[in-house]
mmCIF file of C-alpha atoms in Angstrom:
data_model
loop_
_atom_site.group_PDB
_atom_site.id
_atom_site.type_symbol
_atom_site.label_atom_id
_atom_site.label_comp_id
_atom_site.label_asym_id
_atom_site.label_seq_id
_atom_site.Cartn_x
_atom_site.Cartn_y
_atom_site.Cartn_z
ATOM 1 C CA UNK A 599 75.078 8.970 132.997
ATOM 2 C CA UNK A 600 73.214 6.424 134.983
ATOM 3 C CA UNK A 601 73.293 3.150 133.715
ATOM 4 C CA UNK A 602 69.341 1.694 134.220
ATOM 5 C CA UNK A 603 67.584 5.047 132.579
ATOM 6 C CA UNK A 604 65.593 5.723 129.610
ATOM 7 C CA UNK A 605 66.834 8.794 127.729
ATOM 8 C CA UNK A 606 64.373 10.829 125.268
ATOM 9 C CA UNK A 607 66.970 11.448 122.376
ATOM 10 C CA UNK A 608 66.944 14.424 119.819
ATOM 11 C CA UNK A 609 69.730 14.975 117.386
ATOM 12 C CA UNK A 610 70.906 18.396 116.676
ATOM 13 C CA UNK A 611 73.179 19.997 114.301
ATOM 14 C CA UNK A 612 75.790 20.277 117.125
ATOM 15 C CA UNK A 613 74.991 16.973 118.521
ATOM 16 C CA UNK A 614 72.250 14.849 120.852
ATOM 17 C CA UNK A 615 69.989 16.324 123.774
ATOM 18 C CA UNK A 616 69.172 13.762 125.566
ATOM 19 C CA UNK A 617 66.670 13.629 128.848
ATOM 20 C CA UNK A 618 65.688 11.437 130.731
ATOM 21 C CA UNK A 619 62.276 9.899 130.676
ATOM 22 C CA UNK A 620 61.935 10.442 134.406
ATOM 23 C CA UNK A 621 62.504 13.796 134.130
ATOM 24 C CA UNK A 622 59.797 14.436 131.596
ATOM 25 C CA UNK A 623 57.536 12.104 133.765
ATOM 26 C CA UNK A 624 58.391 14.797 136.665
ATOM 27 C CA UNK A 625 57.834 17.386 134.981
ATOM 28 C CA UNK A 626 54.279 15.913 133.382
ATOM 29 C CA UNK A 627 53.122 15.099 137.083
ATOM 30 C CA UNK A 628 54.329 17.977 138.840
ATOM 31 C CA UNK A 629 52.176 20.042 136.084
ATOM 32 C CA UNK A 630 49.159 17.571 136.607
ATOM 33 C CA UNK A 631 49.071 18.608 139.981
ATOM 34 C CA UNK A 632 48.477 21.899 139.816
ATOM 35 C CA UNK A 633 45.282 21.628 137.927
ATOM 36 C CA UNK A 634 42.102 22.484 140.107
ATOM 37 C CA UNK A 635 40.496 19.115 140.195
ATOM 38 C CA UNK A 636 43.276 16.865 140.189
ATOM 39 C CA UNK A 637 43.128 14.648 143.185
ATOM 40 C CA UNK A 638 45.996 12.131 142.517
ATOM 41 C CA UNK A 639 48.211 9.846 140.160
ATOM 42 C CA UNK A 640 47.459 6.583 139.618
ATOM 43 C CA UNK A 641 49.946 4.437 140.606
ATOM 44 C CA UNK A 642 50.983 0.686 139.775
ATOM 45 C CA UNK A 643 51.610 -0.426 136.091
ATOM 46 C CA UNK A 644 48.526 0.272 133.999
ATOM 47 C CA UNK A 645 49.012 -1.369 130.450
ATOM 48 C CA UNK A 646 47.053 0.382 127.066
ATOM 49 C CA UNK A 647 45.948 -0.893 124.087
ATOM 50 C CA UNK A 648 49.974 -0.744 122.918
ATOM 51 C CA UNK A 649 51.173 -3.147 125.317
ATOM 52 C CA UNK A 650 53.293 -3.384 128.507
ATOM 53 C CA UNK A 651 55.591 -0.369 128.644
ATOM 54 C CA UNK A 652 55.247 0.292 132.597
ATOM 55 C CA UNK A 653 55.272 3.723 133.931
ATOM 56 C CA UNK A 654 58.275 5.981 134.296
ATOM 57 C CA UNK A 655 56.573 7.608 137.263
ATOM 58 C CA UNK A 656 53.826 7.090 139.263
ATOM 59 C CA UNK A 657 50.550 7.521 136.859
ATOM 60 C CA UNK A 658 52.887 9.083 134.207
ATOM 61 C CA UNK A 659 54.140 6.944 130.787
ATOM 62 C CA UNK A 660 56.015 8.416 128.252
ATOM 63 C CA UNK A 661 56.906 7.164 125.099
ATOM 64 C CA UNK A 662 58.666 8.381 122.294
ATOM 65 C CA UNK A 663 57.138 7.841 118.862
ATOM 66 C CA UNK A 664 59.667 9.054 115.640
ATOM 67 C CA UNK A 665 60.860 12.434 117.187
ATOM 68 C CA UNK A 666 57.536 13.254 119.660
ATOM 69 C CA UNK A 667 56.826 12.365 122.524
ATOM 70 C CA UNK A 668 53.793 10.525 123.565
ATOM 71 C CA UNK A 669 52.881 11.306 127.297
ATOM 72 C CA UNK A 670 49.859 9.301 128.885
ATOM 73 C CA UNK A 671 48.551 10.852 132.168
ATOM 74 C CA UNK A 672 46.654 8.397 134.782
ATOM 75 C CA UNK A 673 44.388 10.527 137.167
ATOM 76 C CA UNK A 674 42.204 10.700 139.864
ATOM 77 C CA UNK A 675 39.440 13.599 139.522
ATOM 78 C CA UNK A 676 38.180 15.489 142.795
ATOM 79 C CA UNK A 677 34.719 14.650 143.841
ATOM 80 C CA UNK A 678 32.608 17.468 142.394
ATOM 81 C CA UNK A 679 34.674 18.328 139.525
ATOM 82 C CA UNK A 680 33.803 18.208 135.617
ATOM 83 C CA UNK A 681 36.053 15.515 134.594
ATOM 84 C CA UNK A 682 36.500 16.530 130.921
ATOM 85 C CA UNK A 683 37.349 20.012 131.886
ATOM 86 C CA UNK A 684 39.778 19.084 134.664
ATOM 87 C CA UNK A 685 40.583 16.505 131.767
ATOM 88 C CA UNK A 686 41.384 19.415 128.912
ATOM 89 C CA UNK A 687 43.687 21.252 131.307
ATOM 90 C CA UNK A 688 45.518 18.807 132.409
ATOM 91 C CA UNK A 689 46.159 18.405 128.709
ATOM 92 C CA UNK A 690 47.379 22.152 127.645
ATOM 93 C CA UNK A 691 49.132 22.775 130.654
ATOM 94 C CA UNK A 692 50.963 19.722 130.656
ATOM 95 C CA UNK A 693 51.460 20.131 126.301
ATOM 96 C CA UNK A 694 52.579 23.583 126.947
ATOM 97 C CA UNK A 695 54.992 22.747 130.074
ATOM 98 C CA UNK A 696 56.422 20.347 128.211
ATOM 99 C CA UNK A 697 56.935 21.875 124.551
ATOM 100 C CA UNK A 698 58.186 24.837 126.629
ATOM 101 C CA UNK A 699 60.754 23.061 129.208
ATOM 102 C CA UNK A 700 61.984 20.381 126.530
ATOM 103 C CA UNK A 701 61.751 21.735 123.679
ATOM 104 C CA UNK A 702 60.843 18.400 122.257
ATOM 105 C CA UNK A 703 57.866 18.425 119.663
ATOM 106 C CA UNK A 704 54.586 16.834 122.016
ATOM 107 C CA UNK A 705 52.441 14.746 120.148
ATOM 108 C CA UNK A 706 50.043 14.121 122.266
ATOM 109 C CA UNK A 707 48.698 14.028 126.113
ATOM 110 C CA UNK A 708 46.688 11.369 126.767
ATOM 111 C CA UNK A 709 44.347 11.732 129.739
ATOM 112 C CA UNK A 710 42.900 8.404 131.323
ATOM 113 C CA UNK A 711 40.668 8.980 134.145
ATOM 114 C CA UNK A 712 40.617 5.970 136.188
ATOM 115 C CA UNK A 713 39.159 7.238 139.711
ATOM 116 C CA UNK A 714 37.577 10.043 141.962
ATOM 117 C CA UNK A 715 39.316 11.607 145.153
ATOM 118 C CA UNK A 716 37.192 12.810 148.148
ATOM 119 C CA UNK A 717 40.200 14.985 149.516
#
């Protein structure tokens, strides 16, 4: 295994699954971006209330909190679009995509809308 990566870590009765948090930011992003109204990631490190954790992709953070992971989403809506809608589906398809692919329990899926695209 690669020596400077974050792993998400569940034990198991037969042992640990462990993946890596870029993976899960992947997947998170690659899911964000097939929501009608998504016009881009944020990129650059983007601190929350919780502190300085920087981003394990660009616009994507994900955190694991006891055995769930915490996955905070930094978009860019499309000109024209109802943020809170594009908003909400970035949030169950990304939950779902997740929960499905990792199997890991999903907390939560923070959406912070921090711009508008004119693509």
């Amino acid at each position: 295994m690669a020596e400077n990566r974050e792993y998400m870590v569940r034990q198991e009765d037969m042992g640990n699954i462990q993946i890596a948090e870029e993976v899960v930011a992947n997947l998170a992003t690659a899911t964000a971006m097939e929501v009608d109204g998504v016009g881009g990631l944020l990129s650059g490190n983007i601190p929350d209330a919780k502190g300085s954790k920087k981003m394990t992709a660009k616009g994507v953070r994900v955190d694991m909190e006891g055995d769930a992971l915490v996955i905070n989403l930094f978009l860019m809506i499309r000109y024209g679009c109802e943020i809170a809608d594009v908003a909400r589906k970035v949030q169950q398809s990304v939950f779902s995509t997740l929960e499905g692919t990792t199997g890991f329990k999903i907390d939560s899926v923070n959406v912070h809308v921090g711009g508008i695209s004119f693509n």
